Amino acid sequence: MSPSLYTLIEASFPDDRSRIALEAPDRVHGTAEWSYARLGNAAARYAALFSGLGLAVGDRVALKVEKSPEALAIYLACLRGGFVFLPMNTAYRPDEVDYLVGNAEPGLVICDPSAEESTREIAARHGVRHVLTLDADARGSFIDAAAKVTDALPPAACGANDLAAILYTSGTTGKPKGAMLSHGNLASNGIALRDAWRFTEDDLLLHALPIFHAHGLFVACHCALLSGARMIWLGKFDRDAVLRELPRATAFMGVPTFYTRLLSGDDFNRNLVGHMRLFTSGSAPLLTETFEEFRARTGHAILERYGMTETGMNTSNPYDGERRAGTVGFPLPGTDVRVVSDEGELLGSGEVGGLQVRGSNVFRGYWRMPEKSAEEFTEDGWFRTGDVAMIDADGYVHLVGRAKDLIISGGFNVYPKEIEELVDDMPEVLESAIVGVAHADFGEAGVAVVVLRPNRELDEAALLARLKQKLANYKVPKRAFFVESLPRNTMGKVQKNLLRDTYCDACRS
Ligand code: AMP
């Protein structure tokens, strides 16, 4: 049996375990430096705590907390004990948490102390046995409970196919789907990235991404942990903090918005990046102009890569060799990609079609949705990404669009259907369409186009305010427009491309 991801990570710890795994310079109360010894010990004790609460291998541990070293140790505890880690976006509102908890049925939910009351109500409704709290500064009932545990849970004997994590991604059906990721998926992708991007013990990764998403949790943390490197752990992307820490770092990973924000002031310049060897970008398209401006300002070519929750990383621009703006590079070792027509025929270089992937990185399907999972795979076992792509004559993959109509706002996915359902439920509304348009800061943002029922009134501010009650802020459209009717094609489908054209300038300034 291949080793669990935990065993692999632990085997990658530096021989000298007093070396620092992560430091959290923004931390106000909890200790700011975590050695590898401390991280490993915390994972072993936290795993014993979960086991003591009655959790068994395969049980889910849901987490909706601010980023902290303890949160990372909880992830490692799950990997060690064979519990399935289920991180939730910190911006989720109670309705969204309710759906996820009801669907995943975790044995334990860990939440911020400020959300304890609503989380307890949700947990009680779904028969969840345990709720604990944890804040960004290591306070809460989780910390109190963990302090009483002195024993270590031995690592569970997890194989490559056993579940390590479930990450929810919103779906075109409107309801989020739980992507099931195995120890083998995460381990193979982590090793591929560590090696492709040349991570070693000498690296210092400046980590400013959230850890409820595959980018910050898997891509960034696995590169660091599987090489015994050190991380500077920022609670969030804060431009000043990044500028302050950058001169010490060797690597930085970001969504395109991070790079446009860094470039927004002259104080980001060559002097800050003398120590750096790698900047990577992903989760949304990096504009060629950002790539070029960054290179002119710093001398560094941002390495753009492409992946998704369901697959981890699929392609990457080369570490050595030409990083081409506007492309996402070549398939990573262990991953195959192909472009096919709507009829399923294999397309040649330069031809545009649906991008499909296959490999040890591809997930095990959606949690409790066997039919939906089966639909996403071809008969010969390739996963349909929903991205539209072209592979050029040199083998570089170009993403040219998204078949699934997804909006990516500030690096986060927003699925129009989920918002349309909420708007359509409003008594004044007949129907609606949500489309993505260019946004100066977020890259893309949602715009709501709404048809009201006869003789009913609703204004933009009221509509957006109602959505804010129900949805994480990044999902709330930035503007709403009222129209007589939505444009439709002969098949009755709303022509979102026309709406995108009409409202293309709505969020530019
Ligand atoms: P997520 O599951 O949140 O990681 O989102 C996955 C989606 O993000 C992919 O299916 C792509 O549409 C998009 N994406 C990821 N990386 C890139 C990239 N480098 N350029 C363009 N789109 C990207």
Short mmCIF file of C-alpha atoms and ligand atoms in Angstrom, two decimals:
data_model
loop_
_atom_site.label_atom_id
_atom_site.label_comp_id
_atom_site.label_asym_id
_atom_site.label_seq_id
_atom_site.Cartn_x
_atom_site.Cartn_y
_atom_site.Cartn_z
CA MET A 1 0.00 0.00 0.00
CA SER A 2 1.37 3.44 -0.87
CA PRO A 3 1.93 5.69 2.13
CA SER A 4 -0.68 8.17 3.31
CA LEU A 5 -0.08 11.82 2.57
CA TYR A 6 0.68 12.33 6.25
CA THR A 7 3.43 9.73 6.23
CA LEU A 8 4.94 11.40 3.18
CA ILE A 9 4.77 14.85 4.74
CA GLU A 10 6.31 13.65 7.99
CA ALA A 11 9.08 11.89 6.10
CA SER A 12 9.83 15.24 4.39
CA PHE A 13 10.26 17.12 7.68
CA PRO A 14 13.86 18.41 8.06
CA ASP A 15 16.21 16.12 10.04
CA ASP A 16 16.55 18.98 12.47
CA ARG A 17 12.97 19.35 13.62
CA SER A 18 13.72 22.52 15.54
CA ARG A 19 13.73 24.25 12.14
CA ILE A 20 10.81 26.60 11.70
CA ALA A 21 7.89 25.35 9.63
CA LEU A 22 5.91 28.54 9.80
CA GLU A 23 5.99 31.93 11.38
CA ALA A 24 2.99 34.18 11.69
CA PRO A 25 4.28 37.74 12.00
CA ASP A 26 0.77 39.27 12.19
CA ARG A 27 -0.17 37.22 15.22
CA VAL A 28 -1.20 39.23 18.29
CA HIS A 29 -1.54 36.58 21.04
CA GLY A 30 -0.71 32.95 20.10
CA THR A 31 2.97 32.07 19.58
CA ALA A 32 4.19 33.27 16.23
CA GLU A 33 6.80 30.59 15.45
CA TRP A 34 6.06 26.94 14.87
CA SER A 35 8.91 24.47 14.49
CA TYR A 36 8.42 21.25 12.56
CA ALA A 37 8.57 19.39 15.90
CA ARG A 38 5.73 21.51 17.24
CA LEU A 39 3.64 21.12 14.10
CA GLY A 40 4.06 17.33 14.13
CA ASN A 41 3.29 17.07 17.85
CA ALA A 42 0.21 19.26 17.52
CA ALA A 43 -1.07 17.12 14.63
CA ALA A 44 -0.59 13.96 16.74
CA ARG A 45 -2.37 15.42 19.78
CA TYR A 46 -5.19 17.01 17.80
CA ALA A 47 -5.75 13.66 16.07
CA ALA A 48 -5.95 12.02 19.51
CA LEU A 49 -8.51 14.65 20.55
CA PHE A 50 -10.69 13.87 17.51
CA SER A 51 -10.43 10.15 18.17
CA GLY A 52 -11.30 10.75 21.83
CA LEU A 53 -14.46 12.56 20.71
CA GLY A 54 -15.48 9.33 19.01
CA LEU A 55 -14.49 10.18 15.43
CA ALA A 56 -13.45 7.21 13.32
CA VAL A 57 -11.41 6.93 10.12
CA GLY A 58 -13.43 8.46 7.27
CA ASP A 59 -15.43 10.83 9.50
CA ARG A 60 -15.50 14.43 8.34
CA VAL A 61 -14.03 17.35 10.31
CA ALA A 62 -15.48 20.64 9.06
CA LEU A 63 -13.56 23.83 9.69
CA LYS A 64 -14.71 27.43 9.26
CA VAL A 65 -12.10 29.53 11.00
CA GLU A 66 -9.67 32.35 10.30
CA LYS A 67 -6.24 31.34 9.03
CA SER A 68 -3.90 30.34 11.84
CA PRO A 69 -1.03 27.87 12.45
CA GLU A 70 -3.49 25.80 14.52
CA ALA A 71 -5.78 25.49 11.49
CA LEU A 72 -2.91 24.01 9.49
CA ALA A 73 -2.15 21.61 12.36
CA ILE A 74 -5.83 20.55 12.31
CA TYR A 75 -5.51 19.75 8.61
CA LEU A 76 -2.41 17.64 9.35
CA ALA A 77 -4.21 15.96 12.26
CA CYS A 78 -6.96 14.88 9.87
CA LEU A 79 -4.43 13.48 7.41
CA ARG A 80 -2.69 11.65 10.23
CA GLY A 81 -5.82 10.17 11.79
CA GLY A 82 -7.58 9.32 8.52
CA PHE A 83 -10.32 11.89 9.17
CA VAL A 84 -11.61 13.76 6.13
CA PHE A 85 -10.79 17.48 6.21
CA LEU A 86 -13.58 19.79 5.07
CA PRO A 87 -12.56 23.46 4.97
CA MET A 88 -15.25 26.10 4.52
CA ASN A 89 -14.86 29.54 3.01
CA THR A 90 -14.77 32.03 5.90
CA ALA A 91 -17.16 34.28 3.99
CA TYR A 92 -19.99 31.70 3.95
CA ARG A 93 -23.25 32.85 5.51
CA PRO A 94 -25.28 30.53 7.80
CA ASP A 95 -27.49 29.31 4.91
CA GLU A 96 -24.42 28.15 3.01
CA VAL A 97 -22.92 26.47 6.10
CA ASP A 98 -26.26 24.78 6.74
CA TYR A 99 -26.23 23.22 3.28
CA LEU A 100 -22.65 21.98 3.55
CA VAL A 101 -23.08 20.54 7.05
CA GLY A 102 -26.32 18.82 6.03
CA ASN A 103 -24.67 17.36 2.96
CA ALA A 104 -21.32 16.31 4.46
CA GLU A 105 -22.58 15.23 7.91
CA PRO A 106 -19.32 15.91 9.75
CA GLY A 107 -18.67 14.41 13.17
CA LEU A 108 -17.15 17.69 14.34
CA VAL A 109 -17.45 21.33 13.26
CA ILE A 110 -14.81 23.84 14.35
CA CYS A 111 -15.89 27.47 13.94
CA ASP A 112 -14.89 30.97 14.95
CA PRO A 113 -16.15 31.85 18.46
CA SER A 114 -18.23 34.66 16.92
CA ALA A 115 -20.22 32.09 14.92
CA GLU A 116 -20.72 29.59 17.75
CA GLU A 117 -24.43 30.20 18.27
CA SER A 118 -25.48 29.86 14.63
CA THR A 119 -23.12 26.91 14.13
CA ARG A 120 -24.60 25.10 17.15
CA GLU A 121 -28.11 25.57 15.74
CA ILE A 122 -26.99 24.19 12.37
CA ALA A 123 -25.13 21.29 14.03
CA ALA A 124 -28.18 20.39 16.14
CA ARG A 125 -30.41 20.43 13.05
CA HIS A 126 -28.17 17.93 11.30
CA GLY A 127 -27.26 15.71 14.25
CA VAL A 128 -23.60 16.79 14.38
CA ARG A 129 -22.23 15.64 17.72
CA HIS A 130 -19.48 18.16 18.40
CA VAL A 131 -18.88 21.89 17.89
CA LEU A 132 -15.63 23.53 19.02
CA THR A 133 -14.34 27.08 18.54
CA LEU A 134 -11.01 28.53 17.43
CA ASP A 135 -10.00 32.10 16.63
CA ALA A 136 -7.01 33.47 14.73
CA ASP A 137 -5.08 34.01 17.97
CA ALA A 138 -5.33 30.48 19.35
CA ARG A 139 -8.28 31.03 21.66
CA GLY A 140 -11.46 28.98 21.88
CA SER A 141 -12.86 25.70 23.19
CA PHE A 142 -10.80 23.72 20.67
CA ILE A 143 -7.58 25.03 22.24
CA ASP A 144 -8.88 24.30 25.76
CA ALA A 145 -9.81 20.74 24.79
CA ALA A 146 -6.53 20.14 22.97
CA ALA A 147 -4.54 21.39 25.98
CA LYS A 148 -5.86 18.45 28.02
CA VAL A 149 -4.65 15.88 25.49
CA THR A 150 -1.13 14.58 26.05
CA ASP A 151 -1.13 11.37 24.05
CA ALA A 152 -0.52 11.03 20.31
CA LEU A 153 -2.73 9.14 17.88
CA PRO A 154 -0.62 6.82 15.71
CA PRO A 155 -0.95 7.56 11.98
CA ALA A 156 -3.86 5.68 10.39
CA ALA A 157 -3.00 3.19 7.66
CA CYS A 158 -4.54 5.19 4.80
CA GLY A 159 -3.99 4.07 1.21
CA ALA A 160 -3.83 6.12 -1.97
CA ASN A 161 -7.56 5.77 -2.62
CA ASP A 162 -8.72 6.77 0.87
CA LEU A 163 -10.31 10.18 1.24
CA ALA A 164 -8.16 12.97 2.62
CA ALA A 165 -10.38 16.01 2.04
CA ILE A 166 -13.66 17.23 0.62
CA LEU A 167 -13.66 20.72 -0.89
CA TYR A 168 -16.96 22.18 -1.99
CA THR A 169 -17.17 23.94 -5.31
CA SER A 170 -20.34 25.66 -6.40
CA GLY A 171 -22.05 23.90 -9.25
CA THR A 172 -24.09 24.77 -12.29
CA THR A 173 -27.04 23.17 -10.53
CA GLY A 174 -26.75 25.99 -8.02
CA LYS A 175 -25.88 23.76 -5.09
CA PRO A 176 -22.24 23.31 -4.08
CA LYS A 177 -20.70 19.90 -4.82
CA GLY A 178 -18.15 18.20 -2.54
CA ALA A 179 -15.07 17.22 -4.54
CA MET A 180 -13.61 14.08 -2.91
CA LEU A 181 -9.80 14.16 -2.90
CA SER A 182 -7.79 11.13 -1.91
CA HIS A 183 -4.41 10.81 -0.21
CA GLY A 184 -3.05 9.66 -3.58
CA ASN A 185 -4.49 12.67 -5.45
CA LEU A 186 -2.95 15.17 -3.06
CA ALA A 187 0.37 13.36 -2.60
CA SER A 188 1.07 12.88 -6.30
CA ASN A 189 0.17 16.47 -7.15
CA GLY A 190 2.14 17.86 -4.21
CA ILE A 191 5.27 15.97 -5.24
CA ALA A 192 4.85 16.96 -8.90
CA LEU A 193 4.66 20.65 -7.95
CA ARG A 194 7.48 20.53 -5.40
CA ASP A 195 9.78 19.01 -8.01
CA ALA A 196 8.58 21.11 -10.98
CA TRP A 197 9.04 24.32 -9.00
CA ARG A 198 12.26 23.15 -7.25
CA PHE A 199 11.21 23.63 -3.64
CA THR A 200 13.88 22.75 -1.05
CA GLU A 201 14.50 23.14 2.68
CA ASP A 202 16.14 26.49 1.94
CA ASP A 203 12.93 28.07 0.67
CA LEU A 204 10.90 30.70 2.50
CA LEU A 205 7.40 30.81 1.03
CA LEU A 206 5.44 33.99 1.68
CA HIS A 207 1.92 32.58 2.16
CA ALA A 208 -0.86 35.18 1.81
CA LEU A 209 -3.61 32.96 0.34
CA PRO A 210 -6.64 31.67 2.22
CA ILE A 211 -6.41 28.03 3.34
CA PHE A 212 -10.01 27.00 2.66
CA HIS A 213 -9.21 26.73 -1.07
CA ALA A 214 -7.02 24.28 -3.00
CA HIS A 215 -4.56 27.01 -4.00
CA GLY A 216 -3.54 28.10 -0.49
CA LEU A 217 -4.10 24.78 1.25
CA PHE A 218 -2.73 22.21 -1.17
CA VAL A 219 -0.59 23.96 -3.77
CA ALA A 220 1.20 26.28 -1.34
CA CYS A 221 1.34 24.18 1.84
CA HIS A 222 2.28 20.92 0.13
CA CYS A 223 5.16 22.55 -1.76
CA ALA A 224 6.51 23.86 1.55
CA LEU A 225 5.78 20.84 3.78
CA LEU A 226 6.94 18.23 1.28
CA SER A 227 10.30 19.96 1.06
CA GLY A 228 10.77 20.91 4.72
CA ALA A 229 10.72 24.61 3.80
CA ARG A 230 9.63 27.56 5.93
CA MET A 231 6.48 29.63 5.46
CA ILE A 232 5.70 33.21 6.45
CA TRP A 233 2.03 32.90 7.23
CA LEU A 234 -0.03 36.06 6.69
CA GLY A 235 -3.67 36.00 7.82
CA LYS A 236 -4.69 37.43 4.47
CA PHE A 237 -3.30 39.37 1.53
CA ASP A 238 -2.38 42.73 3.00
CA ARG A 239 -0.27 44.75 0.57
CA ASP A 240 1.78 46.46 3.28
CA ALA A 241 2.52 43.17 5.05
CA VAL A 242 3.54 41.52 1.77
CA LEU A 243 5.89 44.44 0.94
CA ARG A 244 7.34 44.20 4.45
CA GLU A 245 8.03 40.43 4.33
CA LEU A 246 8.96 40.03 0.66
CA PRO A 247 12.67 40.92 1.01
CA ARG A 248 13.22 37.79 3.17
CA ALA A 249 11.19 35.41 1.00
CA THR A 250 12.25 33.16 -1.87
CA ALA A 251 8.80 32.26 -3.25
CA PHE A 252 5.31 33.77 -3.45
CA MET A 253 2.05 32.37 -4.79
CA GLY A 254 -0.88 34.54 -5.75
CA VAL A 255 -4.09 35.01 -7.65
CA PRO A 256 -3.84 37.68 -10.39
CA THR A 257 -5.50 40.26 -8.11
CA PHE A 258 -2.52 40.03 -5.73
CA TYR A 259 -0.19 41.00 -8.56
CA THR A 260 -2.28 43.93 -9.78
CA ARG A 261 -2.47 45.19 -6.20
CA LEU A 262 1.29 44.87 -5.72
CA LEU A 263 1.83 46.79 -8.95
CA SER A 264 -0.62 49.53 -7.94
CA GLY A 265 2.07 51.60 -6.15
CA ASP A 266 5.67 52.58 -6.99
CA ASP A 267 6.84 51.23 -3.63
CA PHE A 268 6.71 47.74 -5.18
CA ASN A 269 9.96 47.52 -7.07
CA ARG A 270 13.11 45.54 -7.86
CA ASN A 271 14.70 46.34 -4.48
CA LEU A 272 12.15 44.19 -2.65
CA VAL A 273 12.59 41.03 -4.69
CA GLY A 274 16.36 40.50 -4.70
CA HIS A 275 15.97 37.30 -2.64
CA MET A 276 13.07 35.87 -4.64
CA ARG A 277 13.38 32.94 -7.01
CA LEU A 278 9.71 32.25 -7.88
CA PHE A 279 6.37 34.02 -8.28
CA THR A 280 3.42 31.85 -9.36
CA SER A 281 -0.10 32.79 -10.41
CA GLY A 282 -3.31 30.86 -10.85
CA SER A 283 -7.02 30.38 -10.06
CA ALA A 284 -7.95 32.99 -12.69
CA PRO A 285 -6.40 34.32 -15.90
CA LEU A 286 -3.32 36.51 -15.51
CA LEU A 287 -3.53 39.36 -18.00
CA THR A 288 -0.60 39.65 -20.40
CA GLU A 289 -0.27 43.30 -19.42
CA THR A 290 0.13 42.31 -15.74
CA PHE A 291 2.76 39.69 -16.68
CA GLU A 292 4.68 42.25 -18.78
CA GLU A 293 4.45 45.07 -16.25
CA PHE A 294 5.61 42.74 -13.49
CA ARG A 295 8.58 41.64 -15.55
CA ALA A 296 9.52 45.20 -16.42
CA ARG A 297 9.23 46.29 -12.77
CA THR A 298 10.97 43.32 -11.09
CA GLY A 299 12.85 41.33 -13.70
CA HIS A 300 10.75 38.25 -12.79
CA ALA A 301 8.49 36.33 -15.19
CA ILE A 302 5.44 35.18 -13.19
CA LEU A 303 4.99 31.42 -13.60
CA GLU A 304 1.32 30.82 -14.46
CA ARG A 305 -0.24 27.44 -13.79
CA TYR A 306 -3.72 25.98 -14.16
CA GLY A 307 -5.79 23.69 -12.02
CA MET A 308 -9.09 23.26 -10.30
CA THR A 309 -10.48 21.92 -7.05
CA GLU A 310 -11.41 18.59 -8.65
CA THR A 311 -8.00 17.95 -10.18
CA GLY A 312 -5.38 19.90 -8.29
CA MET A 313 -2.84 21.36 -10.70
CA ASN A 314 -2.88 20.14 -14.29
CA THR A 315 -0.44 22.34 -16.17
CA SER A 316 2.38 24.70 -15.39
CA ASN A 317 4.67 27.02 -17.29
CA PRO A 318 8.25 25.74 -17.11
CA TYR A 319 10.62 26.54 -14.26
CA ASP A 320 13.49 26.54 -16.72
CA GLY A 321 12.56 27.63 -20.20
CA GLU A 322 10.18 30.19 -21.55
CA ARG A 323 7.17 31.24 -19.45
CA ARG A 324 4.66 32.47 -21.98
CA ALA A 325 2.16 35.15 -21.02
CA GLY A 326 -1.43 34.18 -21.74
CA THR A 327 -0.66 30.45 -21.48
CA VAL A 328 -0.77 27.98 -18.60
CA GLY A 329 2.17 25.94 -19.83
CA PHE A 330 2.53 22.17 -20.18
CA PRO A 331 0.92 19.18 -18.44
CA LEU A 332 2.61 18.33 -15.14
CA PRO A 333 4.27 14.91 -14.80
CA GLY A 334 1.57 12.30 -14.09
CA THR A 335 -1.16 14.35 -15.81
CA ASP A 336 -2.37 14.07 -19.40
CA VAL A 337 -4.47 16.75 -21.10
CA ARG A 338 -6.35 16.70 -24.37
CA VAL A 339 -8.68 19.01 -26.30
CA VAL A 340 -11.82 17.50 -27.85
CA SER A 341 -14.68 18.78 -29.98
CA ASP A 342 -18.31 18.84 -28.80
CA GLU A 343 -18.68 15.50 -30.59
CA GLY A 344 -15.80 14.04 -28.56
CA GLU A 345 -13.23 13.98 -31.38
CA LEU A 346 -9.62 14.60 -30.48
CA LEU A 347 -8.51 18.01 -31.80
CA GLY A 348 -5.08 18.92 -33.11
CA SER A 349 -2.80 21.79 -32.15
CA GLY A 350 -4.31 25.22 -32.63
CA GLU A 351 -7.89 23.92 -32.48
CA VAL A 352 -10.25 25.12 -29.74
CA GLY A 353 -12.40 22.68 -27.75
CA GLY A 354 -13.22 21.25 -24.34
CA LEU A 355 -10.22 20.52 -22.13
CA GLN A 356 -10.11 17.06 -20.55
CA VAL A 357 -7.59 15.70 -18.05
CA ARG A 358 -6.53 12.31 -16.74
CA GLY A 359 -4.04 11.33 -14.08
CA SER A 360 -3.33 10.48 -10.46
CA ASN A 361 -4.33 14.04 -9.54
CA VAL A 362 -7.95 13.68 -10.70
CA PHE A 363 -10.50 13.47 -7.87
CA ARG A 364 -12.70 10.53 -6.90
CA GLY A 365 -16.01 12.16 -7.76
CA TYR A 366 -18.50 14.39 -5.95
CA TRP A 367 -19.61 13.42 -2.46
CA ARG A 368 -22.93 11.56 -2.57
CA MET A 369 -23.53 12.51 -6.23
CA PRO A 370 -22.62 9.37 -8.20
CA GLU A 371 -24.66 10.37 -11.25
CA LYS A 372 -23.25 13.89 -11.43
CA SER A 373 -19.76 12.45 -10.98
CA ALA A 374 -20.25 9.92 -13.78
CA GLU A 375 -21.48 12.68 -16.13
CA GLU A 376 -18.23 14.59 -15.71
CA PHE A 377 -16.10 11.69 -16.97
CA THR A 378 -15.86 10.38 -20.52
CA GLU A 379 -16.29 6.68 -21.23
CA ASP A 380 -12.54 6.27 -21.49
CA GLY A 381 -11.97 7.86 -18.08
CA TRP A 382 -11.04 11.50 -18.80
CA PHE A 383 -12.43 14.32 -16.64
CA ARG A 384 -14.26 17.10 -18.45
CA THR A 385 -12.89 20.28 -16.88
CA GLY A 386 -15.51 22.59 -18.36
CA ASP A 387 -12.70 24.87 -19.54
CA VAL A 388 -12.33 25.67 -23.21
CA ALA A 389 -8.74 25.50 -24.43
CA MET A 390 -6.27 25.23 -27.27
CA ILE A 391 -2.83 23.60 -27.32
CA ASP A 392 -0.40 25.46 -29.56
CA ALA A 393 2.23 23.94 -31.85
CA ASP A 394 4.86 24.20 -29.08
CA GLY A 395 2.64 22.34 -26.62
CA TYR A 396 1.65 25.32 -24.43
CA VAL A 397 -1.95 25.15 -23.23
CA HIS A 398 -4.05 28.30 -23.72
CA LEU A 399 -7.33 28.68 -21.82
CA VAL A 400 -9.75 30.57 -24.00
CA GLY A 401 -12.98 30.46 -22.02
CA ARG A 402 -15.18 28.61 -19.65
CA ALA A 403 -17.91 26.35 -20.82
CA LYS A 404 -19.52 26.33 -17.43
CA ASP A 405 -20.36 30.01 -17.36
CA LEU A 406 -18.41 30.50 -14.20
CA ILE A 407 -17.46 33.98 -12.95
CA ILE A 408 -14.11 34.30 -11.21
CA SER A 409 -14.09 37.29 -8.91
CA GLY A 410 -10.82 38.06 -7.11
CA GLY A 411 -9.77 34.44 -7.66
CA PHE A 412 -12.98 32.97 -6.20
CA ASN A 413 -15.53 31.07 -8.23
CA VAL A 414 -19.02 32.44 -8.49
CA TYR A 415 -21.62 30.26 -10.19
CA PRO A 416 -24.42 32.40 -11.67
CA LYS A 417 -27.08 29.76 -11.10
CA GLU A 418 -26.75 29.90 -7.32
CA ILE A 419 -27.40 33.66 -7.32
CA GLU A 420 -30.10 33.55 -10.00
CA GLU A 421 -32.09 31.14 -7.84
CA LEU A 422 -32.02 33.55 -4.91
CA VAL A 423 -32.99 36.54 -7.07
CA ASP A 424 -35.80 34.59 -8.74
CA ASP A 425 -37.16 33.66 -5.31
CA MET A 426 -37.76 37.34 -4.49
CA PRO A 427 -41.54 38.01 -4.74
CA GLU A 428 -41.05 41.05 -7.00
CA VAL A 429 -38.90 39.17 -9.52
CA LEU A 430 -40.03 37.29 -12.59
CA GLU A 431 -36.62 36.13 -13.76
CA SER A 432 -32.96 37.06 -13.75
CA ALA A 433 -29.57 36.38 -15.29
CA ILE A 434 -26.18 36.89 -13.67
CA VAL A 435 -23.23 37.52 -15.96
CA GLY A 436 -19.56 38.21 -15.37
CA VAL A 437 -18.05 41.48 -16.60
CA ALA A 438 -14.60 43.04 -16.32
CA HIS A 439 -13.89 44.62 -12.92
CA ALA A 440 -10.93 46.89 -12.29
CA ASP A 441 -9.91 45.26 -9.00
CA PHE A 442 -11.42 41.76 -8.95
CA GLY A 443 -10.73 40.91 -12.61
CA GLU A 444 -14.33 39.90 -13.04
CA ALA A 445 -17.53 40.65 -11.14
CA GLY A 446 -21.15 39.60 -11.36
CA VAL A 447 -23.88 41.85 -12.73
CA ALA A 448 -27.56 40.99 -12.16
CA VAL A 449 -29.99 41.61 -15.01
CA VAL A 450 -33.51 41.40 -13.63
CA VAL A 451 -37.07 41.31 -15.00
CA LEU A 452 -39.70 42.39 -12.46
CA ARG A 453 -43.26 41.06 -12.26
CA PRO A 454 -45.92 43.48 -13.58
CA ASN A 455 -46.69 46.34 -11.21
CA ARG A 456 -44.00 45.35 -8.72
CA GLU A 457 -41.14 47.58 -7.61
CA LEU A 458 -37.65 46.84 -6.39
CA ASP A 459 -34.54 48.99 -6.60
CA GLU A 460 -30.90 48.06 -7.06
CA ALA A 461 -29.82 48.83 -3.49
CA ALA A 462 -32.63 46.76 -1.95
CA LEU A 463 -31.95 43.79 -4.22
CA LEU A 464 -28.22 43.78 -3.49
CA ALA A 465 -28.81 44.25 0.25
CA ARG A 466 -31.06 41.18 0.31
CA LEU A 467 -28.43 39.11 -1.46
CA LYS A 468 -25.81 40.26 1.05
CA GLN A 469 -27.86 38.66 3.81
CA LYS A 470 -27.72 35.30 2.11
CA LEU A 471 -24.41 35.15 0.28
CA ALA A 472 -20.73 35.59 0.91
CA ASN A 473 -19.74 39.08 -0.27
CA TYR A 474 -17.62 37.87 -3.17
CA LYS A 475 -20.70 36.21 -4.69
CA VAL A 476 -22.94 39.28 -4.46
CA PRO A 477 -23.25 41.04 -7.85
CA LYS A 478 -21.64 44.47 -7.92
CA ARG A 479 -24.51 45.99 -9.92
CA ALA A 480 -28.14 45.19 -10.77
CA PHE A 481 -30.05 46.40 -13.82
CA PHE A 482 -33.78 46.12 -14.51
CA VAL A 483 -35.01 45.24 -18.02
CA GLU A 484 -38.32 44.42 -19.76
CA SER A 485 -37.18 40.97 -20.91
CA LEU A 486 -34.05 38.82 -21.23
CA PRO A 487 -32.64 38.11 -24.70
CA ARG A 488 -33.16 34.44 -25.66
CA ASN A 489 -32.09 32.21 -28.54
CA THR A 490 -34.42 29.94 -30.50
CA MET A 491 -33.86 27.15 -27.97
CA GLY A 492 -35.12 29.45 -25.23
CA LYS A 493 -31.69 29.83 -23.63
CA VAL A 494 -30.81 33.25 -22.25
CA GLN A 495 -28.10 34.78 -24.45
CA LYS A 496 -25.64 35.71 -21.79
CA ASN A 497 -23.07 36.76 -24.36
CA LEU A 498 -25.39 39.64 -25.39
CA LEU A 499 -25.84 40.67 -21.77
CA ARG A 500 -22.09 40.59 -21.22
CA ASP A 501 -21.65 42.92 -24.19
CA THR A 502 -24.36 45.31 -23.02
CA TYR A 503 -23.00 45.60 -19.47
CA CYS A 504 -19.29 45.21 -20.24
CA ASP A 505 -18.43 48.65 -18.82
CA ALA A 506 -20.71 48.47 -15.78
CA CYS A 507 -17.90 47.68 -13.30
CA ARG A 508 -14.83 49.17 -14.96
CA SER A 509 -14.30 52.24 -12.82
P1 AMP B 1 -11.24 26.29 -8.54
O1 AMP B 1 -11.94 24.98 -8.54
O2 AMP B 1 -11.80 27.29 -7.60
O3 AMP B 1 -9.76 26.14 -8.34
O4 AMP B 1 -11.46 26.94 -9.99
C1 AMP B 1 -11.05 26.25 -11.12
C2 AMP B 1 -11.23 27.08 -12.35
O5 AMP B 1 -10.43 28.26 -12.27
C3 AMP B 1 -10.72 26.37 -13.58
O6 AMP B 1 -11.66 25.44 -14.08
C4 AMP B 1 -10.44 27.52 -14.53
O7 AMP B 1 -11.63 27.94 -15.16
C5 AMP B 1 -9.98 28.61 -13.59
N1 AMP B 1 -8.51 28.77 -13.57
C6 AMP B 1 -7.61 28.21 -12.76
N2 AMP B 1 -6.36 28.59 -13.07
C7 AMP B 1 -6.48 29.41 -14.14
C8 AMP B 1 -5.55 30.14 -14.94
N3 AMP B 1 -4.25 30.13 -14.70
N4 AMP B 1 -6.07 30.88 -15.96
C9 AMP B 1 -7.39 30.91 -16.21
N5 AMP B 1 -8.31 30.26 -15.48
C10 AMP B 1 -7.86 29.52 -14.46
#
